[in-house]
Coordinates of C-alpha atoms in Angstrom, one line a residue:
Chain S
M676 CA 46.1 -3.3 -35.7
A677 CA 43.2 -1.0 -35.1
E678 CA 42.7 0.1 -31.5
G679 CA 40.1 -1.6 -29.5
I680 CA 40.1 0.2 -26.2
R681 CA 42.4 2.9 -24.8
I682 CA 42.4 4.6 -21.5
E683 CA 44.5 7.6 -20.6
N684 CA 45.3 8.9 -17.2
L685 CA 42.2 7.4 -15.6
I686 CA 41.7 8.5 -12.1
K687 CA 39.0 7.3 -9.7
T688 CA 38.7 8.7 -6.2
Y689 CA 36.0 7.6 -3.7
G690 CA 34.9 10.2 -1.2
S691 CA 36.5 13.5 -0.7
G692 CA 38.7 15.5 1.7
D693 CA 40.5 13.6 4.4
T694 CA 38.5 10.5 3.8
A695 CA 39.2 10.3 0.0
V696 CA 40.4 7.0 -1.3
H697 CA 42.4 7.2 -4.5
A698 CA 41.7 3.8 -6.1
L699 CA 43.1 4.7 -9.5
R700 CA 45.8 7.3 -9.8
G701 CA 46.3 7.6 -13.5
V702 CA 45.9 4.4 -15.3
N703 CA 47.0 4.0 -18.9
M704 CA 46.5 1.1 -21.1
S705 CA 45.4 0.2 -24.7
V706 CA 44.3 -3.1 -26.3
A707 CA 44.1 -3.6 -30.0
K708 CA 41.3 -5.3 -31.8
G709 CA 41.9 -9.0 -31.9
E710 CA 44.3 -8.8 -29.0
V711 CA 44.1 -10.5 -25.7
V712 CA 45.9 -8.9 -22.7
G713 CA 46.2 -9.9 -19.1
L714 CA 45.6 -7.6 -16.1
I715 CA 47.1 -8.7 -12.8
G716 CA 47.5 -7.1 -9.5
P717 CA 47.3 -7.8 -5.8
S718 CA 44.2 -7.3 -3.7
G719 CA 43.6 -3.6 -3.0
S720 CA 45.6 -2.5 -6.0
G721 CA 42.6 -1.0 -7.8
K722 CA 42.0 -3.9 -10.1
S723 CA 38.3 -4.2 -9.3
T724 CA 37.8 -0.4 -9.7
L725 CA 39.6 -0.5 -13.0
L726 CA 37.4 -3.4 -14.1
K727 CA 34.3 -1.4 -13.2
C728 CA 35.5 1.7 -15.0
L729 CA 36.4 -0.4 -18.1
G730 CA 33.0 -2.1 -17.9
A731 CA 31.1 1.2 -17.7
V732 CA 29.7 0.1 -14.3
I733 CA 31.0 3.3 -12.6
E734 CA 32.3 6.5 -14.0
P735 CA 35.9 7.6 -13.4
T736 CA 36.7 10.8 -11.6
S737 CA 38.8 12.0 -14.5
G738 CA 40.7 10.7 -17.5
R739 CA 39.8 9.5 -21.0
M740 CA 38.5 6.3 -22.3
T741 CA 37.8 5.4 -25.9
I742 CA 36.4 2.2 -27.5
G743 CA 37.3 2.2 -31.2
D744 CA 36.6 5.7 -32.4
R745 CA 34.0 6.3 -29.7
V746 CA 34.9 8.5 -26.7
I747 CA 33.3 6.9 -23.6
Y748 CA 34.7 9.2 -20.9
D749 CA 36.6 12.4 -21.1
D750 CA 37.5 14.9 -18.4
G751 CA 34.3 16.7 -17.4
W752 CA 32.0 14.4 -19.3
K753 CA 28.9 13.1 -17.8
V754 CA 28.1 9.8 -19.3
G755 CA 24.4 9.4 -20.0
D756 CA 23.4 5.8 -20.3
L757 CA 26.0 3.4 -18.9
R758 CA 23.6 0.5 -19.4
A759 CA 23.4 1.1 -23.2
L760 CA 27.2 1.4 -23.4
R761 CA 27.6 -2.0 -21.6
R762 CA 25.0 -3.6 -23.8
D763 CA 26.4 -2.3 -27.1
L764 CA 30.2 -2.1 -26.6
I765 CA 31.3 -4.5 -23.9
G766 CA 31.0 -8.2 -23.4
F767 CA 31.5 -9.8 -20.0
I768 CA 32.8 -13.2 -19.0
F769 CA 32.7 -14.0 -15.3
Q770 CA 34.6 -16.3 -12.9
A771 CA 31.5 -18.5 -12.9
P772 CA 29.4 -18.6 -16.0
Y773 CA 26.4 -16.9 -14.3
L774 CA 24.0 -18.1 -17.0
I775 CA 20.4 -17.2 -16.4
P776 CA 19.1 -20.4 -14.9
F777 CA 15.5 -20.1 -16.3
L778 CA 16.6 -19.5 -19.9
D779 CA 17.8 -22.3 -22.2
V780 CA 21.2 -22.1 -23.8
T781 CA 20.0 -20.4 -27.0
D782 CA 18.0 -17.8 -25.1
N783 CA 20.8 -17.1 -22.7
V784 CA 22.9 -16.1 -25.7
A785 CA 20.0 -14.5 -27.6
L786 CA 19.0 -12.3 -24.7
L787 CA 21.5 -9.6 -25.5
P788 CA 20.6 -9.1 -29.1
M789 CA 16.9 -9.1 -28.0
L790 CA 17.8 -6.4 -25.4
A791 CA 19.4 -4.5 -28.3
G792 CA 16.1 -4.5 -30.1
K793 CA 16.5 -7.4 -32.5
S794 CA 13.6 -9.7 -33.2
N795 CA 13.5 -13.0 -31.3
A796 CA 14.0 -15.0 -34.5
Q797 CA 17.0 -12.9 -35.6
A798 CA 18.5 -13.0 -32.1
R799 CA 18.2 -16.8 -31.9
K800 CA 19.7 -17.2 -35.3
E801 CA 22.7 -15.2 -34.3
A802 CA 22.9 -17.1 -31.0
R803 CA 22.8 -20.5 -32.8
K804 CA 25.5 -19.4 -35.2
L805 CA 27.8 -18.5 -32.3
L806 CA 27.0 -21.7 -30.4
E807 CA 28.1 -23.6 -33.5
A808 CA 31.3 -21.7 -33.6
L809 CA 31.9 -22.5 -30.0
D810 CA 30.9 -26.2 -30.5
V811 CA 28.0 -26.2 -28.1
A812 CA 25.2 -26.0 -30.7
H813 CA 24.2 -29.6 -29.7
R814 CA 23.2 -28.3 -26.3
A815 CA 21.2 -25.3 -27.6
A816 CA 17.9 -26.5 -26.1
A817 CA 19.4 -27.5 -22.7
M818 CA 19.0 -25.6 -19.5
P819 CA 22.2 -24.3 -17.9
S820 CA 21.8 -26.8 -15.0
Q821 CA 22.1 -29.6 -17.6
L822 CA 25.5 -28.5 -18.9
S823 CA 29.0 -29.4 -17.8
G824 CA 31.2 -26.6 -16.4
G825 CA 33.1 -26.4 -19.7
E826 CA 30.0 -26.2 -21.7
Q827 CA 28.6 -23.5 -19.4
Q828 CA 31.8 -21.4 -19.9
R829 CA 31.5 -21.7 -23.7
V830 CA 27.9 -20.5 -23.5
A831 CA 29.1 -17.6 -21.4
I832 CA 31.7 -16.8 -24.0
A833 CA 29.1 -17.0 -26.7
R834 CA 26.9 -14.6 -24.7
A835 CA 29.8 -12.1 -24.4
L836 CA 30.4 -12.2 -28.1
V837 CA 26.9 -12.3 -29.5
N838 CA 26.5 -8.5 -29.9
R839 CA 30.0 -8.4 -31.5
P840 CA 31.3 -5.9 -28.9
P841 CA 34.6 -4.2 -29.6
V842 CA 35.7 -5.1 -26.0
I843 CA 35.3 -8.1 -23.8
L844 CA 36.2 -8.1 -20.1
A845 CA 36.9 -11.5 -18.6
D846 CA 37.0 -11.6 -14.8
E847 CA 39.0 -14.6 -13.6
P848 CA 37.5 -16.8 -16.3
T849 CA 39.8 -19.7 -15.5
A850 CA 39.8 -19.6 -11.7
P851 CA 37.8 -22.8 -11.2
L852 CA 39.5 -24.8 -14.0
D853 CA 42.4 -27.2 -14.0
S854 CA 45.5 -26.3 -16.2
V855 CA 44.3 -28.1 -19.3
R856 CA 40.9 -26.5 -19.3
A857 CA 42.2 -23.1 -18.3
L858 CA 44.6 -23.1 -21.2
A859 CA 41.9 -24.3 -23.5
V860 CA 39.7 -21.4 -22.4
V861 CA 42.5 -18.9 -23.1
D862 CA 43.1 -20.5 -26.4
L863 CA 39.5 -20.2 -27.3
L864 CA 39.4 -16.5 -26.2
N865 CA 42.5 -15.8 -28.4
T866 CA 40.7 -17.5 -31.3
M867 CA 37.5 -15.6 -30.8
A868 CA 39.4 -12.3 -30.4
R869 CA 41.0 -12.8 -33.8
Q870 CA 37.9 -14.1 -35.4
F871 CA 35.6 -11.3 -34.1
E872 CA 38.3 -8.6 -34.0
T873 CA 37.5 -8.0 -30.3
A874 CA 39.9 -6.6 -27.7
I875 CA 39.9 -8.9 -24.7
I876 CA 41.1 -8.0 -21.3
I877 CA 41.5 -11.0 -18.9
V878 CA 41.7 -10.1 -15.2
T879 CA 43.5 -13.0 -13.5
H880 CA 45.5 -14.4 -10.7
D881 CA 46.0 -17.7 -12.4
E882 CA 49.7 -18.4 -12.7
K883 CA 48.9 -21.1 -15.3
I884 CA 47.7 -18.7 -17.9
I885 CA 49.9 -15.6 -17.2
P886 CA 52.7 -16.9 -19.4
T887 CA 50.3 -17.1 -22.4
F888 CA 49.8 -13.4 -22.6
R889 CA 51.6 -11.4 -25.2
R890 CA 51.1 -8.3 -23.1
L891 CA 50.4 -8.0 -19.5
Y892 CA 49.4 -5.1 -17.3
N893 CA 50.2 -5.1 -13.7
I894 CA 48.3 -2.7 -11.5
R895 CA 49.8 -1.6 -8.2
D896 CA 48.5 1.2 -6.0
G897 CA 46.2 2.4 -8.7
V898 CA 48.8 2.7 -11.4
T899 CA 49.3 0.2 -14.3
V900 CA 52.7 -0.9 -15.5
E901 CA 53.0 -2.9 -18.7
E902 CA 55.3 -5.8 -18.4
A903 CA 56.2 -8.8 -20.3
P904 CA 55.1 -12.0 -18.6
A905 CA 57.9 -14.3 -17.5
G906 CA 58.4 -17.1 -19.9
S907 CA 55.8 -15.7 -22.2
P908 CA 55.8 -16.8 -25.8
G909 CA 57.0 -14.3 -28.3
P910 CA 54.7 -12.0 -30.2
D911 CA 54.4 -14.4 -33.1
D912 CA 53.2 -17.2 -30.8
A913 CA 50.5 -15.2 -29.1
G914 CA 47.3 -17.1 -28.7
K915 CA 48.7 -20.4 -29.8
S916 CA 49.1 -21.9 -26.4
Chain O
M607 CA 11.6 -9.9 -26.4
I608 CA 11.0 -13.1 -24.5
S609 CA 9.1 -13.0 -21.3
L610 CA 11.6 -13.3 -18.5
A611 CA 8.8 -13.7 -15.9
G612 CA 7.1 -16.4 -17.9
R613 CA 10.4 -18.4 -18.3
D614 CA 11.2 -18.0 -14.6
I615 CA 7.7 -19.2 -13.7
L616 CA 7.9 -22.2 -16.0
H617 CA 11.4 -23.0 -14.7
G618 CA 10.1 -23.2 -11.1
W619 CA 6.4 -23.9 -11.9
G620 CA 5.9 -26.4 -9.1
K621 CA 6.9 -24.0 -6.3
F622 CA 5.1 -21.2 -8.0
V623 CA 1.8 -23.1 -8.4
L624 CA 1.9 -24.4 -4.9
T625 CA 2.4 -20.9 -3.6
G626 CA -0.4 -19.7 -5.8
V627 CA -2.7 -22.5 -4.4
G628 CA -1.9 -21.4 -0.9
L629 CA -2.6 -17.8 -1.7
G630 CA -5.7 -19.0 -3.6
L631 CA -7.2 -20.6 -0.5
L632 CA -6.8 -17.3 1.3
I633 CA -8.5 -15.5 -1.6
G634 CA -11.2 -18.1 -1.5
V635 CA -11.9 -17.3 2.2
T636 CA -12.0 -13.6 1.3
L637 CA -14.4 -14.2 -1.6
S638 CA -16.5 -16.3 0.8
M639 CA -16.6 -13.5 3.3
A640 CA -17.9 -11.2 0.7
G641 CA -20.4 -13.9 -0.3
V642 CA -21.6 -14.2 3.2
Y643 CA -22.3 -10.4 3.3
R644 CA -24.1 -10.6 -0.1
G645 CA -26.1 -13.6 1.2
M646 CA -27.2 -11.6 4.2
I647 CA -28.4 -8.8 2.0
D648 CA -30.1 -11.2 -0.4
D649 CA -31.8 -12.9 2.5
A650 CA -33.2 -9.6 3.7
Q651 CA -34.4 -8.7 0.3
A652 CA -35.9 -12.1 -0.2
L653 CA -37.8 -11.7 3.0
L654 CA -39.3 -8.4 1.8
D655 CA -39.9 -9.7 -1.8
N656 CA -41.5 -12.9 -0.7
S657 CA -43.8 -11.2 1.9
G658 CA -45.6 -9.7 -1.1
A659 CA -46.2 -6.4 0.8
D660 CA -45.8 -2.8 -0.3
L661 CA -46.3 -1.4 3.2
W662 CA -45.6 -2.7 6.7
V663 CA -48.0 -1.5 9.4
V664 CA -46.4 -2.0 12.8
Q665 CA -46.9 -0.9 16.4
K666 CA -46.4 2.9 16.7
D667 CA -42.8 4.0 17.2
T668 CA -41.2 0.6 16.7
L669 CA -38.9 -0.8 13.9
G670 CA -41.0 -4.0 13.8
P671 CA -41.7 -6.6 12.9
Y672 CA -38.2 -7.8 11.9
A673 CA -35.9 -5.5 13.8
E674 CA -37.9 -4.9 17.0
P675 CA -40.9 -6.5 18.7
S676 CA -44.2 -5.1 17.4
S677 CA -47.7 -6.0 18.5
L678 CA -51.0 -4.9 16.9
N679 CA -54.5 -6.1 17.3
E680 CA -55.5 -8.1 14.3
D681 CA -58.5 -5.9 13.9
T682 CA -56.2 -3.1 12.7
E683 CA -56.3 -4.6 9.3
R684 CA -60.0 -4.0 8.8
P685 CA -60.0 -0.2 8.6
I686 CA -56.8 -0.3 6.6
R687 CA -58.3 -2.6 4.1
A688 CA -61.1 -0.1 3.6
M689 CA -58.8 2.9 2.9
A690 CA -58.4 4.4 -0.5
G691 CA -55.4 2.9 -2.4
V692 CA -55.2 -0.3 -0.4
D693 CA -55.7 -3.5 -2.4
R694 CA -55.1 -6.1 0.3
A695 CA -54.2 -6.1 4.0
A696 CA -53.5 -9.1 6.2
G697 CA -52.0 -9.6 9.7
V698 CA -48.9 -11.7 10.2
T699 CA -46.9 -13.1 13.1
Y700 CA -43.3 -13.9 13.2
L701 CA -41.6 -16.1 15.8
T702 CA -38.1 -17.6 15.7
M703 CA -37.9 -20.9 17.5
Q704 CA -36.2 -24.3 17.6
I705 CA -38.2 -27.3 16.4
A706 CA -37.2 -30.8 17.1
H707 CA -37.2 -32.9 13.9
Q708 CA -35.9 -36.5 13.5
G709 CA -33.6 -36.1 16.6
K710 CA -32.2 -32.7 15.5
D711 CA -33.1 -29.2 16.4
V712 CA -34.0 -27.0 13.4
R713 CA -34.1 -23.3 13.9
V714 CA -37.0 -21.8 12.0
M715 CA -39.0 -18.6 11.7
V716 CA -42.7 -19.6 12.3
V717 CA -44.8 -17.3 10.2
G718 CA -48.5 -17.0 10.8
A719 CA -50.4 -15.8 7.7
E720 CA -54.0 -15.6 6.5
F721 CA -54.6 -18.5 4.1
A722 CA -58.4 -18.1 3.6
Q723 CA -57.8 -16.5 0.2
P724 CA -54.8 -17.2 -2.0
G725 CA -52.5 -14.3 -2.7
E726 CA -52.9 -12.6 0.7
P727 CA -49.7 -10.8 1.7
G728 CA -47.6 -12.9 4.0
Q729 CA -48.2 -16.2 2.2
P730 CA -45.4 -18.0 0.5
P731 CA -45.5 -16.7 -3.1
H732 CA -44.6 -20.1 -4.7
L733 CA -44.5 -23.7 -3.8
I734 CA -42.0 -26.2 -5.1
A735 CA -43.9 -29.3 -3.9
G736 CA -47.3 -30.1 -2.3
R737 CA -50.1 -27.7 -1.8
R738 CA -51.0 -24.5 0.1
I739 CA -52.6 -24.6 3.5
V740 CA -56.4 -25.1 3.1
Q741 CA -57.4 -26.2 6.6
A742 CA -57.8 -23.8 9.4
H743 CA -55.5 -25.8 11.7
Y744 CA -52.5 -28.1 12.0
E745 CA -51.2 -27.7 8.4
A746 CA -47.8 -26.2 7.6
V747 CA -45.8 -25.2 4.6
A748 CA -42.0 -25.3 5.1
D749 CA -39.0 -23.8 3.3
V750 CA -37.0 -26.7 1.8
K751 CA -34.0 -25.6 3.8
T752 CA -35.7 -26.8 7.0
G753 CA -35.1 -30.4 5.8
F754 CA -38.8 -31.2 6.3
A755 CA -40.6 -33.3 3.7
I756 CA -44.2 -33.5 2.6
G757 CA -46.1 -35.5 5.1
D758 CA -43.6 -34.9 8.0
Q759 CA -45.2 -34.2 11.4
V760 CA -43.6 -31.3 13.3
K761 CA -44.4 -30.2 16.8
V762 CA -44.7 -26.4 17.4
R763 CA -45.3 -25.8 21.1
R764 CA -48.1 -28.2 22.1
N765 CA -49.6 -28.8 18.7
T766 CA -48.4 -31.1 15.9
F767 CA -48.5 -29.9 12.3
R768 CA -48.4 -31.8 9.1
I769 CA -46.2 -30.5 6.3
V770 CA -48.4 -30.1 3.2
G771 CA -46.2 -28.0 1.0
L772 CA -42.6 -26.9 0.4
T773 CA -41.4 -23.6 -0.7
S774 CA -37.9 -22.2 -1.3
R775 CA -35.8 -19.0 -0.5
M776 CA -38.3 -18.1 2.2
V777 CA -35.9 -17.2 5.0
S778 CA -35.7 -14.6 7.8
S779 CA -33.2 -11.8 7.7
G780 CA -31.0 -14.0 9.8
G781 CA -31.2 -16.8 7.2
D782 CA -33.5 -19.1 9.2
P783 CA -35.9 -21.0 7.0
M784 CA -39.6 -20.2 7.4
L785 CA -42.4 -22.5 8.6
F786 CA -45.8 -21.2 7.6
L787 CA -48.9 -21.8 9.7
S788 CA -52.4 -20.4 9.6
L789 CA -52.6 -17.1 11.5
K790 CA -54.7 -18.6 14.3
D791 CA -52.3 -21.5 14.9
A792 CA -49.3 -19.1 14.8
Q793 CA -50.9 -16.8 17.3
E794 CA -51.6 -19.6 19.6
A795 CA -48.0 -20.8 19.3
Q796 CA -46.7 -17.3 19.9
F797 CA -48.9 -16.1 22.7
E798 CA -50.1 -19.2 24.5
K799 CA -49.1 -19.8 28.0
D800 CA -48.0 -23.2 29.5
S801 CA -50.5 -25.1 31.7
D802 CA -48.9 -24.0 35.0
A803 CA -49.0 -20.4 34.0
I804 CA -52.7 -20.7 33.0
V805 CA -53.5 -22.4 36.3
R806 CA -51.7 -19.7 38.3
Q807 CA -53.4 -16.9 36.2
R808 CA -56.8 -18.4 36.7
A809 CA -56.2 -18.7 40.5
R810 CA -55.1 -15.1 40.7
T811 CA -58.2 -14.0 38.7
A812 CA -60.5 -16.0 40.9
S813 CA -59.1 -14.5 44.0
S814 CA -59.8 -11.0 42.8
P815 CA -63.2 -9.8 44.0
V816 CA -63.3 -7.4 41.1
L817 CA -62.8 -10.0 38.4
N818 CA -64.8 -12.6 40.3
P819 CA -67.6 -10.8 42.0
P820 CA -69.5 -13.0 44.4
G821 CA -72.7 -14.5 43.0
N822 CA -71.8 -13.8 39.4
P823 CA -69.6 -16.6 38.0
A824 CA -70.2 -15.5 34.4
V825 CA -67.8 -12.6 34.9
L826 CA -64.9 -14.9 35.9
E827 CA -65.6 -17.2 32.9
A828 CA -65.6 -14.2 30.6
V829 CA -62.3 -12.9 32.0
N830 CA -60.7 -16.3 31.7
A831 CA -61.9 -16.7 28.2
A832 CA -60.4 -13.2 27.3
Q833 CA -57.1 -14.2 28.8
A834 CA -56.9 -17.6 27.1
G835 CA -56.1 -16.5 23.6
S836 CA -54.6 -13.7 21.7
T837 CA -55.8 -11.7 18.8
N838 CA -52.5 -9.9 18.3
V839 CA -50.4 -9.8 15.2
N840 CA -46.8 -8.5 14.7
A841 CA -47.6 -6.5 11.6
V842 CA -50.2 -5.9 9.0
L843 CA -48.9 -6.3 5.5
V844 CA -50.5 -4.1 2.9
T845 CA -50.5 -4.2 -0.9
V846 CA -51.5 -1.0 -2.6
A847 CA -53.9 -0.9 -5.5
A848 CA -52.5 -0.6 -9.0
G849 CA -51.7 3.0 -9.8
S850 CA -51.7 4.1 -6.2
D851 CA -48.6 5.7 -4.6
P852 CA -47.3 3.6 -1.7
D853 CA -45.9 6.8 0.0
A854 CA -49.3 8.5 -0.1
V855 CA -51.2 5.4 1.1
A856 CA -48.6 5.0 3.9
A857 CA -49.1 8.7 4.9
A858 CA -52.8 8.2 5.0
I859 CA -52.6 5.1 7.2
R860 CA -50.2 6.9 9.6
R861 CA -52.5 9.9 9.9
W862 CA -55.6 7.9 10.8
Q863 CA -54.5 4.7 12.4
R864 CA -52.0 5.6 15.2
V865 CA -49.5 3.1 13.8
T866 CA -46.1 3.3 12.2
V867 CA -46.0 2.4 8.5
Y868 CA -42.9 1.6 6.5
T869 CA -42.6 1.5 2.7
R870 CA -40.5 -1.1 0.9
A871 CA -37.5 1.3 0.8
Q872 CA -37.7 2.2 4.4
M873 CA -38.0 -1.5 5.5
E874 CA -35.0 -2.3 3.3
E875 CA -33.1 0.4 5.0
I876 CA -34.0 -1.0 8.4
L877 CA -33.0 -4.5 7.4
V878 CA -29.8 -3.7 5.5
D879 CA -28.6 -0.5 7.1
K880 CA -29.6 -1.2 10.7
M881 CA -29.8 -4.9 11.3
I882 CA -27.0 -6.0 9.0
A883 CA -24.8 -3.0 9.5
N884 CA -22.8 -4.4 12.3
S885 CA -22.3 -7.7 10.6
A886 CA -21.3 -5.8 7.4
R887 CA -18.8 -3.8 9.3
Q888 CA -17.5 -7.0 10.9
I889 CA -17.1 -8.7 7.6
G890 CA -15.6 -5.5 6.1
M891 CA -13.0 -5.6 8.9
F892 CA -12.2 -9.2 8.0
L893 CA -12.0 -8.3 4.3
V894 CA -9.5 -5.5 5.1
I895 CA -7.4 -7.8 7.3
L896 CA -7.5 -10.6 4.7
A897 CA -6.5 -8.1 2.0
I898 CA -3.5 -7.0 4.2
V899 CA -2.5 -10.5 5.0
S900 CA -2.7 -11.5 1.3
A901 CA -0.6 -8.4 0.4
A902 CA 1.9 -9.3 3.0
I903 CA 2.1 -12.9 1.8
V904 CA 2.5 -11.9 -1.9
A905 CA 5.1 -9.2 -0.9
F906 CA 7.0 -11.8 1.1
I907 CA 6.9 -14.5 -1.6
I908 CA 7.9 -12.1 -4.4
Y909 CA 10.6 -10.5 -2.3
T910 CA 12.0 -13.9 -1.4
M911 CA 11.9 -15.0 -5.0
T912 CA 13.7 -11.8 -6.0
I913 CA 16.3 -11.9 -3.3
G914 CA 17.0 -15.5 -4.5
K915 CA 17.9 -14.1 -7.9
I916 CA 20.1 -11.2 -6.9
R917 CA 23.1 -12.6 -8.9
E918 CA 21.0 -13.2 -12.0
I919 CA 19.5 -9.7 -11.7
A920 CA 23.0 -8.2 -11.3
V921 CA 24.1 -10.1 -14.5
L922 CA 21.0 -8.9 -16.3
K923 CA 21.8 -5.3 -15.3
L924 CA 25.4 -5.7 -16.2
I925 CA 24.7 -6.9 -19.7
G926 CA 22.4 -4.0 -20.3
T927 CA 18.9 -5.0 -19.3
R928 CA 16.7 -2.0 -18.7
N929 CA 15.4 -1.4 -15.1
R930 CA 11.9 -1.5 -16.5
T931 CA 12.4 -4.9 -18.0
I932 CA 13.5 -6.2 -14.6
A933 CA 10.7 -4.4 -12.8
G934 CA 8.3 -5.8 -15.4
M935 CA 9.6 -9.3 -14.7
I936 CA 8.9 -9.0 -11.0
L937 CA 5.6 -7.3 -11.5
Q938 CA 4.5 -10.0 -14.0
Q939 CA 5.4 -12.7 -11.5
A940 CA 3.4 -11.0 -8.8
L941 CA 0.4 -10.7 -11.1
G942 CA 0.9 -14.3 -12.3
L943 CA 0.8 -15.4 -8.6
G944 CA -2.3 -13.3 -8.1
L945 CA -3.9 -14.8 -11.2
I946 CA -3.3 -18.4 -10.1
G947 CA -4.4 -17.4 -6.6
F948 CA -7.6 -15.8 -7.8
A949 CA -8.5 -18.8 -10.0
V950 CA -7.9 -21.2 -7.2
G951 CA -9.8 -18.9 -4.7
K952 CA -12.8 -18.6 -7.1
I953 CA -13.0 -22.3 -7.6
A954 CA -12.6 -23.0 -3.9
A955 CA -15.2 -20.4 -2.9
S956 CA -17.7 -21.8 -5.4
F957 CA -17.0 -25.3 -4.2
W958 CA -17.4 -24.7 -0.5
A959 CA -20.2 -22.1 -0.6
P960 CA -23.1 -24.7 -0.6
F961 CA -21.7 -26.2 2.6
F962 CA -22.0 -23.0 4.6
P963 CA -25.0 -23.0 7.0
K964 CA -26.1 -19.6 5.8
Y965 CA -26.6 -18.5 2.2
V966 CA -23.4 -17.5 0.5
L967 CA -24.0 -15.4 -2.6
L968 CA -21.0 -15.1 -5.0
L969 CA -21.9 -12.3 -7.4
P970 CA -20.0 -12.1 -10.7
A971 CA -19.6 -8.4 -10.1
D972 CA -17.9 -9.2 -6.7
S973 CA -15.6 -11.6 -8.5
V974 CA -14.6 -8.9 -11.0
R975 CA -14.0 -6.5 -8.1
G976 CA -12.1 -9.2 -6.2
F977 CA -10.0 -9.9 -9.3
L978 CA -9.1 -6.3 -9.7
A979 CA -8.3 -6.0 -6.0
V980 CA -6.1 -9.0 -6.1
M981 CA -4.2 -7.7 -9.1
A982 CA -3.9 -4.3 -7.4
I983 CA -2.7 -5.9 -4.2
C984 CA -0.2 -8.0 -6.1
A985 CA 1.1 -5.0 -8.0
L986 CA 1.5 -3.1 -4.7
A987 CA 3.1 -6.1 -3.0
S988 CA 5.7 -6.3 -5.8
L989 CA 7.0 -2.8 -5.1
L990 CA 9.2 -4.0 -2.3
A991 CA 10.9 -6.6 -4.4
I992 CA 11.2 -4.2 -7.4
H993 CA 12.8 -1.7 -5.1
A994 CA 15.3 -4.4 -3.9
A995 CA 16.0 -5.5 -7.5
L996 CA 16.6 -1.9 -8.7
K997 CA 19.0 -1.3 -5.9
V998 CA 21.2 -4.3 -7.0
D999 CA 24.6 -3.0 -8.2
P1000 CA 25.6 -4.6 -11.6
A1001 CA 29.1 -4.7 -10.2
E1002 CA 28.0 -7.6 -8.0
A1003 CA 28.1 -9.7 -11.1
I1004 CA 31.9 -9.0 -11.5
G1005 CA 32.7 -9.8 -7.9
G1006 CA 32.9 -6.2 -6.8

């Protein structure tokens, strides 16, 4: 499979001298297009810092990161517009849906293509298509407060996918859900990853979903180790949970 | 691109409109204060316009007759009338007093003017009901704001006057409505003494061997008669002949008559720049304070609204929304609040202006200035919230 995102020897140090904090000490990971991987790690392991680097929220101190063929960071590079990178290349799914409460479902999803410069009509057309794919088109005119938790999460997934980003970062997307719903969300993300050829990284503590990952990165003390999840399905079963 | 500000306002329109109404009442007070100031200037100009004079001849070295007491003998008008460039000249008296009417006290400015000929300076230039004064005594014309009606009897000092005509916008510089009497009646009202004072004055005169020489009672009678009345006026109003230069006529009167003469421009300066100046500064201070309070309220409201949306702003920033889009959203909300506030304020000020005891003049130009000021204040007030929003770290959306 073609490569979605790759990071090599990513280092992030906060501060300098005696007070320097080495949050990431040389992280390596890669996720292919259409693949869903898990990222786990205890508190203070550097997980949040890695997520911020992957999400182009902060710049690493050194290392290399590519999304598809595009080099995002390289040693000595100064990234110009992180905001545009996030808008065009990365989708986000949060622990809570965090939909914009004053926009209806369609506009919550259409906002991203609008920000990318598409016309309102075109953006809404794309949003509705995605809402249909995620089976929430019937709530297109509803406000977020009128949706159930599951519907809100689907709309959040639609928002993450609407600009067809090569990478989606999902931060604890199943934390507030019971087992059945949590597994359903992971199943949906697997389907979407394949359908839209998107690399999805799910940051999680959720024991219920860890076995579903084909590949799992564990981060400890700022270094990632790839490991096979205990009781995980074989490669052929990935995403079919 | 959709309007994020518009959607947010529509989403919480009730709260937004109520806040706008509250702000609007404050803006209404501000507009009314400006209207009070304009009303004072308009009253002063109406006083000058309606006097029909081009020149005001007053006691030497005084700012009379409106800003300072001024007393001239009424005969002063005769030589002035004969001077080159003078069309008409007439003495006037002004006296502000309380008049009891139907159980209430009405504060009026009693104006004594010469009514022998129509069109003399000092007369009310127009009537809205009734007729002008035609008898030498005991008739009056009142401004409609006094509340008097045709046929009403009003008592001024010891004499009772019948209202024969009504006029309008005839007010003093302080906004008191005018009551016109014949010059003789007004002089009596202004200068007459009460009975006790007359008795005491006559006793003192009689006790003086100079004023009451033995064997010659005619001297005492003559002195008492001279003391009984007054032939003084507060000013002589002059209209200049067509084609004459008021400044030149004023200079000629000053040179020959030992009086002070003011032109229209000078009198306007006395009324507006001297008499109203302190009130204007007072109102100006209120306007500044109200503007600051309005700005603080808008800043607080917009800041609170923004802080309440920190998570949404973080999400917007994370998904790639430009800072200027977020700043624009906050700015538009502040301007929207100002727009609602101004509309409510304008309506409120127009509604309650007629209930003010003094004239409140709401000029369209002031409304335009007020609108621009409100928008500028709202824009400035939004800066704090914009600053807070731009400081929001997009990482807050991903729990960092």
